[in-house]
Structure formats: C-alpha cells, structure tokens
Amino acid sequence: MGIRKTAAVLIVVLVALGISAVPAGAAKYSSLEDGGVIMQAFYWDVPGGGIWWDTIRSKIPEWYDAGISAIWIPPASKGMSGNSSMGYDPYDFFDLGEYYQKGTVETRFGSKQELVDMINTAHSYGIKVIADIVINHRAGGDLEWNPFVGDYTWTDFSKVASGKYTANYEDFHPNEVKCCDEGTFGGFPDIAHEKSWDQYWLWASDESYAAYLRSIGVDAWRFDYVKGYGAWVVKDWLSWWGGWAVGEYWDTNVDALLSWAYDSNAKVFDFPLYYKMDEAFDNNNIPALVSALQNGGTVVSRDPFKAVTFVANHDTDIIWNKYPAYAFILTYEGQPVIFYRDYEEWLNKDRLNNLIWIHEHLAGGSTKILYYDSDELIFEREGYGDKPGLITYINLGSDWTERWVNVGSKFAGYTIHEYTGNLGGWVDRYVQYDGWVKLTAPPYDPANGYYGYSIWSYAGVG
C-alpha cells in the first residue's frame, strides 16, 4: 500500500474513533496566511438531512495529507428556508443549528455541536476554518408596517429564537439615516450597517455574531456579496477581530476590485482571471490570457498578494478544461482555491494532489512568460525563500509538443526534473549554460490519461 497511503488510512480510522492523530497546529504545508491552498468545502445544494458538517469532518484527514491549509465552509446560520437553506438567506445569525425555528432545529448542514466538532477536528490537523459571512441582508422576517416605504415589509425580526440581534424596519434601508447603500440582493431586506445597533450585533462588540463565530473556533472570513455594502464594514470587522479575509466582489473591473481590497484590508477573488482562463483554456485563446496578465487585466498581475484564484465555485462553473486551469492557478502567483466537487467527484484526485505538492514545494517568486501561442503557454517562477521556482508548460493541443525555450540564468547549467509524471515516467533535462532547454508537454486528452501540462524544476526537490 505504501507508507503515505497507509498513514492516511490510519488517520481516517483514528478520527472515526474520535482520536486526534496529529498534534494541534501541525499544518502540513503553508499556512493560510502564507498563501496555502484552500478547499471550498461545499457546493450548491449539498445533500440535506444535517449530514454535511460530519461529511466535511470525515474528509479532513485526507485533505490534511494532501496539503490543504484551510477549508471554506458554507454560511452556518439558520436561514429563512430552514433545513433546505444554503445559508445565503440568513434569518437568525445566532442559530447555528440549536433552536427550533423555520421548521427545523438543525440547519441543512447539521447541528451546532456537529459544526463545533468539525472545526475542532480541522484544528487538530492544523487546518484553518473560513466562515462564509452573509451580512448584506436578512430574510424570513415577519410583516410589519414600514413608515419609510408606506407599506408592509418583511422586516420584523423580533421573534428570532436566539433572542439576539432582533431587528425591525429601522435596521434596513430606507430608514431615517439614509435611503440606501451600495446595493441590494434578491429583494431581501437590506441591512443598514451604519446603525450602531446592527454594528453591535454583527461585529462591534463581544456579543456580536463575529465574536460568536470566534468563540466556536472560526479563524478567517469570506465575505459574501461585498458590492452590497461599503468596504469600511469589512475593514472595521477586521479591526475588531483580525484574521485572514477575502471578499466576493463579482466584477471584471480590476480597478474596482483592488480599490475594494485596499479599502477593506482583505483579499479579493480574481474574477477577471477566472473569465480569461475560460477564454484561454476552453477556447484555445491563450493570447487573451497572456495579454491580461501582461497589461494588468487581472488582480493577480496587479497585486498577487491580494488575489485569490479559482477554477470553479458554488455559484459559477464555466471552465470545462479544468486540468490546465488548475495547473495554472497552482503554479502561478496568487492564493488558489480548489472546488469540492472537482476534488472529490469530477477530476483525478492524484493529479490535484500532485499540483498541491508542487504549489507548496516549488512555486514561489515572480513570474515571466517564456512562450505562448493559441494553445501553448510556458512560464517560469523565479523562486522565493525555500521554494526554488519552476517552469510550467501548458499544451491544449491534441499532439505531444516539444519546444526550445530560454529559461535564463536561474536554471542554466542545472539538470531539471519533470514533477508531474505526465510524460510517462522519470524525465530529466539538462539546461545549457546559455539558458536554453528543450521541454516536452503531453496533449490535452484526460479521457486517455493525458492532462496537457508538464512542470519542471531542479532535480531532487522534496
């Protein structure tokens, strides 16, 4: 079976027995704060019945073994839709699956205790937990007369079972302070973050929702629909509670994304890169991707330390040629996220584990593009710290390709090794003293075991 696989099996057995097999804080590779790989630990309409927290918990030993640094979990609070809610329609922020309301005690994902057990298991493996924070709006309130609109609105939240963060029409827009903020969502009542009552219960006190999540072990934050409220909200949240954070600013305007990121002190999902990868890898238009990278058309090319990169998520899944896309985000700059269904259901897990290993051991430093055409891309990472750098060769064509490229002085005079095994075995190449080397990439044909990329670095790493 092999030492690595045997150890993974043993860990799974121990966790099933409630025994921690790994010392607390024993993160396998990079930390979340140092750019480690994130697992989005859910997808839209995960199985109901209150099993999801336990499902995630059962996956943690394997994710640890793969080198995952953090898991992003779905919104944990009781939603308007009760046990069918995915959490994006928050009703009672302080009900994590312990009060009977909206037709259920547990949320779709399980009970509060199951959530806490999952978080504790993640921590025992040194894996951080990122909570999905939905604070643009609330849903499921009762009807009340609203003098600011001259009609009845669903803004009465006086009956929340937790008894915490009750609210009425004054806590939503329009109110006596202002008509509106940056945006509304789905017709739900729009929270007035400028009101001290709402700040107190959401983040600005030791009784707040943020404090409650911290108390059960949440480490970091993913803020939903940040277009809907000012960046100052996230900035103030982080000044109170700290922690790594990323915002979902769904837009292709790089200036707007970076402006929000700098104003909030959080990272941002690189949606411009996401759409350029779709154009490149699904439509054989690598020049469009390269142009965006070279001319500041992506977050990662403007400020890689603010960029969180992804191939799919619970809201959007348009990239079909995913192997080259994952090879790109796991060897390029930025902090990558792996989508649950890609890892657990749809793609070759060994290929993704290999890319995570490469990200953690080889991928460091700035990037230079060595060659590209409509269906080929070769780029080099210069290395940083204990990560020596690498050369990634992506080939979208249906044939094997070989190409001479000049990798410069970094690898000149050294033997470089191909680290994916995609060339069919152990392959080394010698880099001439003038920096020229002949590299090979397989075709893109996953059905027949060809994944369309090769990745090279100094021989003997790891």
PDB file of C-alpha atoms in Angstrom, residues 280-382:
ATOM      1  CA  ALA A 280      -7.872  30.658 -22.864  1.00  0.00           C
ATOM      2  CA  PHE A 281      -8.401  27.037 -21.879  1.00  0.00           C
ATOM      3  CA  ASP A 282     -11.880  26.383 -23.265  1.00  0.00           C
ATOM      4  CA  ASN A 283     -11.476  28.386 -26.466  1.00  0.00           C
ATOM      5  CA  ASN A 284      -7.756  27.980 -27.256  1.00  0.00           C
ATOM      6  CA  ASN A 285      -7.168  31.694 -26.814  1.00  0.00           C
ATOM      7  CA  ILE A 286      -4.091  31.768 -24.626  1.00  0.00           C
ATOM      8  CA  PRO A 287      -3.022  35.143 -26.117  1.00  0.00           C
ATOM      9  CA  ALA A 288      -6.071  36.736 -24.449  1.00  0.00           C
ATOM     10  CA  LEU A 289      -4.946  35.418 -21.068  1.00  0.00           C
ATOM     11  CA  VAL A 290      -1.346  36.486 -21.629  1.00  0.00           C
ATOM     12  CA  SER A 291      -2.445  39.960 -22.696  1.00  0.00           C
ATOM     13  CA  ALA A 292      -4.469  40.321 -19.493  1.00  0.00           C
ATOM     14  CA  LEU A 293      -1.524  39.127 -17.403  1.00  0.00           C
ATOM     15  CA  GLN A 294       0.956  41.427 -19.122  1.00  0.00           C
ATOM     16  CA  ASN A 295      -1.277  44.511 -19.171  1.00  0.00           C
ATOM     17  CA  GLY A 296      -2.794  44.470 -15.691  1.00  0.00           C
ATOM     18  CA  GLY A 297      -6.083  42.897 -16.708  1.00  0.00           C
ATOM     19  CA  THR A 298      -6.229  40.591 -13.679  1.00  0.00           C
ATOM     20  CA  VAL A 299      -5.890  41.074  -9.944  1.00  0.00           C
ATOM     21  CA  VAL A 300      -3.005  38.592  -9.758  1.00  0.00           C
ATOM     22  CA  SER A 301      -0.985  40.538 -12.319  1.00  0.00           C
ATOM     23  CA  ARG A 302      -1.505  43.828 -10.484  1.00  0.00           C
ATOM     24  CA  ASP A 303      -1.128  42.635  -6.894  1.00  0.00           C
ATOM     25  CA  PRO A 304      -0.695  38.865  -6.426  1.00  0.00           C
ATOM     26  CA  PHE A 305      -0.858  39.231  -2.645  1.00  0.00           C
ATOM     27  CA  LYS A 306      -4.467  40.428  -2.942  1.00  0.00           C
ATOM     28  CA  ALA A 307      -5.560  37.745  -5.425  1.00  0.00           C
ATOM     29  CA  VAL A 308      -7.455  34.579  -4.518  1.00  0.00           C
ATOM     30  CA  THR A 309      -7.673  32.435  -7.653  1.00  0.00           C
ATOM     31  CA  PHE A 310     -10.179  29.698  -8.518  1.00  0.00           C
ATOM     32  CA  VAL A 311     -11.386  27.412 -11.306  1.00  0.00           C
ATOM     33  CA  ALA A 312     -14.965  26.899 -10.088  1.00  0.00           C
ATOM     34  CA  ASN A 313     -17.144  27.623  -7.074  1.00  0.00           C
ATOM     35  CA  HIS A 314     -20.672  27.098  -5.774  1.00  0.00           C
ATOM     36  CA  ASP A 315     -22.015  29.948  -7.943  1.00  0.00           C
ATOM     37  CA  THR A 316     -20.205  29.572 -11.261  1.00  0.00           C
ATOM     38  CA  ASP A 317     -18.614  26.663 -13.093  1.00  0.00           C
ATOM     39  CA  ILE A 318     -17.961  27.644 -16.713  1.00  0.00           C
ATOM     40  CA  ILE A 319     -14.440  26.298 -17.278  1.00  0.00           C
ATOM     41  CA  TRP A 320     -14.593  22.830 -18.829  1.00  0.00           C
ATOM     42  CA  ASN A 321     -10.902  22.167 -19.466  1.00  0.00           C
ATOM     43  CA  LYS A 322     -10.076  22.200 -15.788  1.00  0.00           C
ATOM     44  CA  TYR A 323      -6.752  20.384 -15.645  1.00  0.00           C
ATOM     45  CA  PRO A 324      -4.768  23.152 -17.380  1.00  0.00           C
ATOM     46  CA  ALA A 325      -6.694  25.716 -15.330  1.00  0.00           C
ATOM     47  CA  TYR A 326      -5.679  24.048 -12.054  1.00  0.00           C
ATOM     48  CA  ALA A 327      -2.131  23.608 -13.333  1.00  0.00           C
ATOM     49  CA  PHE A 328      -2.135  27.342 -13.962  1.00  0.00           C
ATOM     50  CA  ILE A 329      -3.501  28.600 -10.620  1.00  0.00           C
ATOM     51  CA  LEU A 330      -1.456  26.111  -8.569  1.00  0.00           C
ATOM     52  CA  THR A 331       1.822  27.120 -10.218  1.00  0.00           C
ATOM     53  CA  TYR A 332       1.169  30.811 -10.936  1.00  0.00           C
ATOM     54  CA  GLU A 333       1.050  33.613  -8.369  1.00  0.00           C
ATOM     55  CA  GLY A 334      -1.957  34.281  -6.126  1.00  0.00           C
ATOM     56  CA  GLN A 335      -3.623  32.089  -3.488  1.00  0.00           C
ATOM     57  CA  PRO A 336      -5.519  29.148  -5.037  1.00  0.00           C
ATOM     58  CA  VAL A 337      -8.850  27.588  -4.077  1.00  0.00           C
ATOM     59  CA  ILE A 338      -9.882  24.042  -5.022  1.00  0.00           C
ATOM     60  CA  PHE A 339     -13.586  23.361  -5.515  1.00  0.00           C
ATOM     61  CA  TYR A 340     -15.010  20.427  -3.543  1.00  0.00           C
ATOM     62  CA  ARG A 341     -16.689  18.667  -6.469  1.00  0.00           C
ATOM     63  CA  ASP A 342     -13.605  18.975  -8.659  1.00  0.00           C
ATOM     64  CA  TYR A 343     -11.516  17.330  -5.956  1.00  0.00           C
ATOM     65  CA  GLU A 344     -13.960  14.759  -4.589  1.00  0.00           C
ATOM     66  CA  GLU A 345     -16.071  13.869  -7.628  1.00  0.00           C
ATOM     67  CA  TRP A 346     -15.107  15.148 -11.046  1.00  0.00           C
ATOM     68  CA  LEU A 347     -11.326  15.220 -11.522  1.00  0.00           C
ATOM     69  CA  ASN A 348      -8.407  12.897 -10.891  1.00  0.00           C
ATOM     70  CA  LYS A 349      -7.563  13.423  -7.221  1.00  0.00           C
ATOM     71  CA  ASP A 350      -3.986  12.206  -7.647  1.00  0.00           C
ATOM     72  CA  ARG A 351      -3.392  14.877 -10.307  1.00  0.00           C
ATOM     73  CA  LEU A 352      -4.723  17.599  -7.992  1.00  0.00           C
ATOM     74  CA  ASN A 353      -2.686  16.290  -5.049  1.00  0.00           C
ATOM     75  CA  ASN A 354       0.413  16.414  -7.223  1.00  0.00           C
ATOM     76  CA  LEU A 355      -0.315  20.040  -8.155  1.00  0.00           C
ATOM     77  CA  ILE A 356      -0.840  20.951  -4.491  1.00  0.00           C
ATOM     78  CA  TRP A 357       2.547  19.387  -3.690  1.00  0.00           C
ATOM     79  CA  ILE A 358       4.149  21.397  -6.491  1.00  0.00           C
ATOM     80  CA  HIS A 359       2.486  24.596  -5.264  1.00  0.00           C
ATOM     81  CA  GLU A 360       3.809  24.014  -1.767  1.00  0.00           C
ATOM     82  CA  HIS A 361       7.335  22.875  -2.651  1.00  0.00           C
ATOM     83  CA  LEU A 362       8.256  24.634  -5.891  1.00  0.00           C
ATOM     84  CA  ALA A 363       6.006  27.587  -6.781  1.00  0.00           C
ATOM     85  CA  GLY A 364       7.498  30.809  -5.459  1.00  0.00           C
ATOM     86  CA  GLY A 365       8.617  34.208  -6.654  1.00  0.00           C
ATOM     87  CA  SER A 366       7.737  36.442  -9.560  1.00  0.00           C
ATOM     88  CA  THR A 367       6.683  35.168 -12.981  1.00  0.00           C
ATOM     89  CA  LYS A 368       7.953  35.636 -16.511  1.00  0.00           C
ATOM     90  CA  ILE A 369       6.248  34.268 -19.607  1.00  0.00           C
ATOM     91  CA  LEU A 370       8.691  32.434 -21.861  1.00  0.00           C
ATOM     92  CA  TYR A 371       6.468  31.429 -24.793  1.00  0.00           C
ATOM     93  CA  TYR A 372       2.835  31.371 -25.878  1.00  0.00           C
ATOM     94  CA  ASP A 373       0.651  30.825 -28.888  1.00  0.00           C
ATOM     95  CA  SER A 374      -3.037  29.948 -29.320  1.00  0.00           C
ATOM     96  CA  ASP A 375      -2.779  26.639 -27.456  1.00  0.00           C
ATOM     97  CA  GLU A 376       0.599  26.671 -25.662  1.00  0.00           C
ATOM     98  CA  LEU A 377       1.823  28.605 -22.638  1.00  0.00           C
ATOM     99  CA  ILE A 378       5.204  28.356 -20.931  1.00  0.00           C
ATOM    100  CA  PHE A 379       6.030  30.462 -17.876  1.00  0.00           C
ATOM    101  CA  GLU A 380       8.712  30.473 -15.208  1.00  0.00           C
ATOM    102  CA  ARG A 381       8.523  31.253 -11.489  1.00  0.00           C
ATOM    103  CA  GLU A 382      11.741  32.779 -10.210  1.00  0.00           C
TER     104      GLU A 382
END
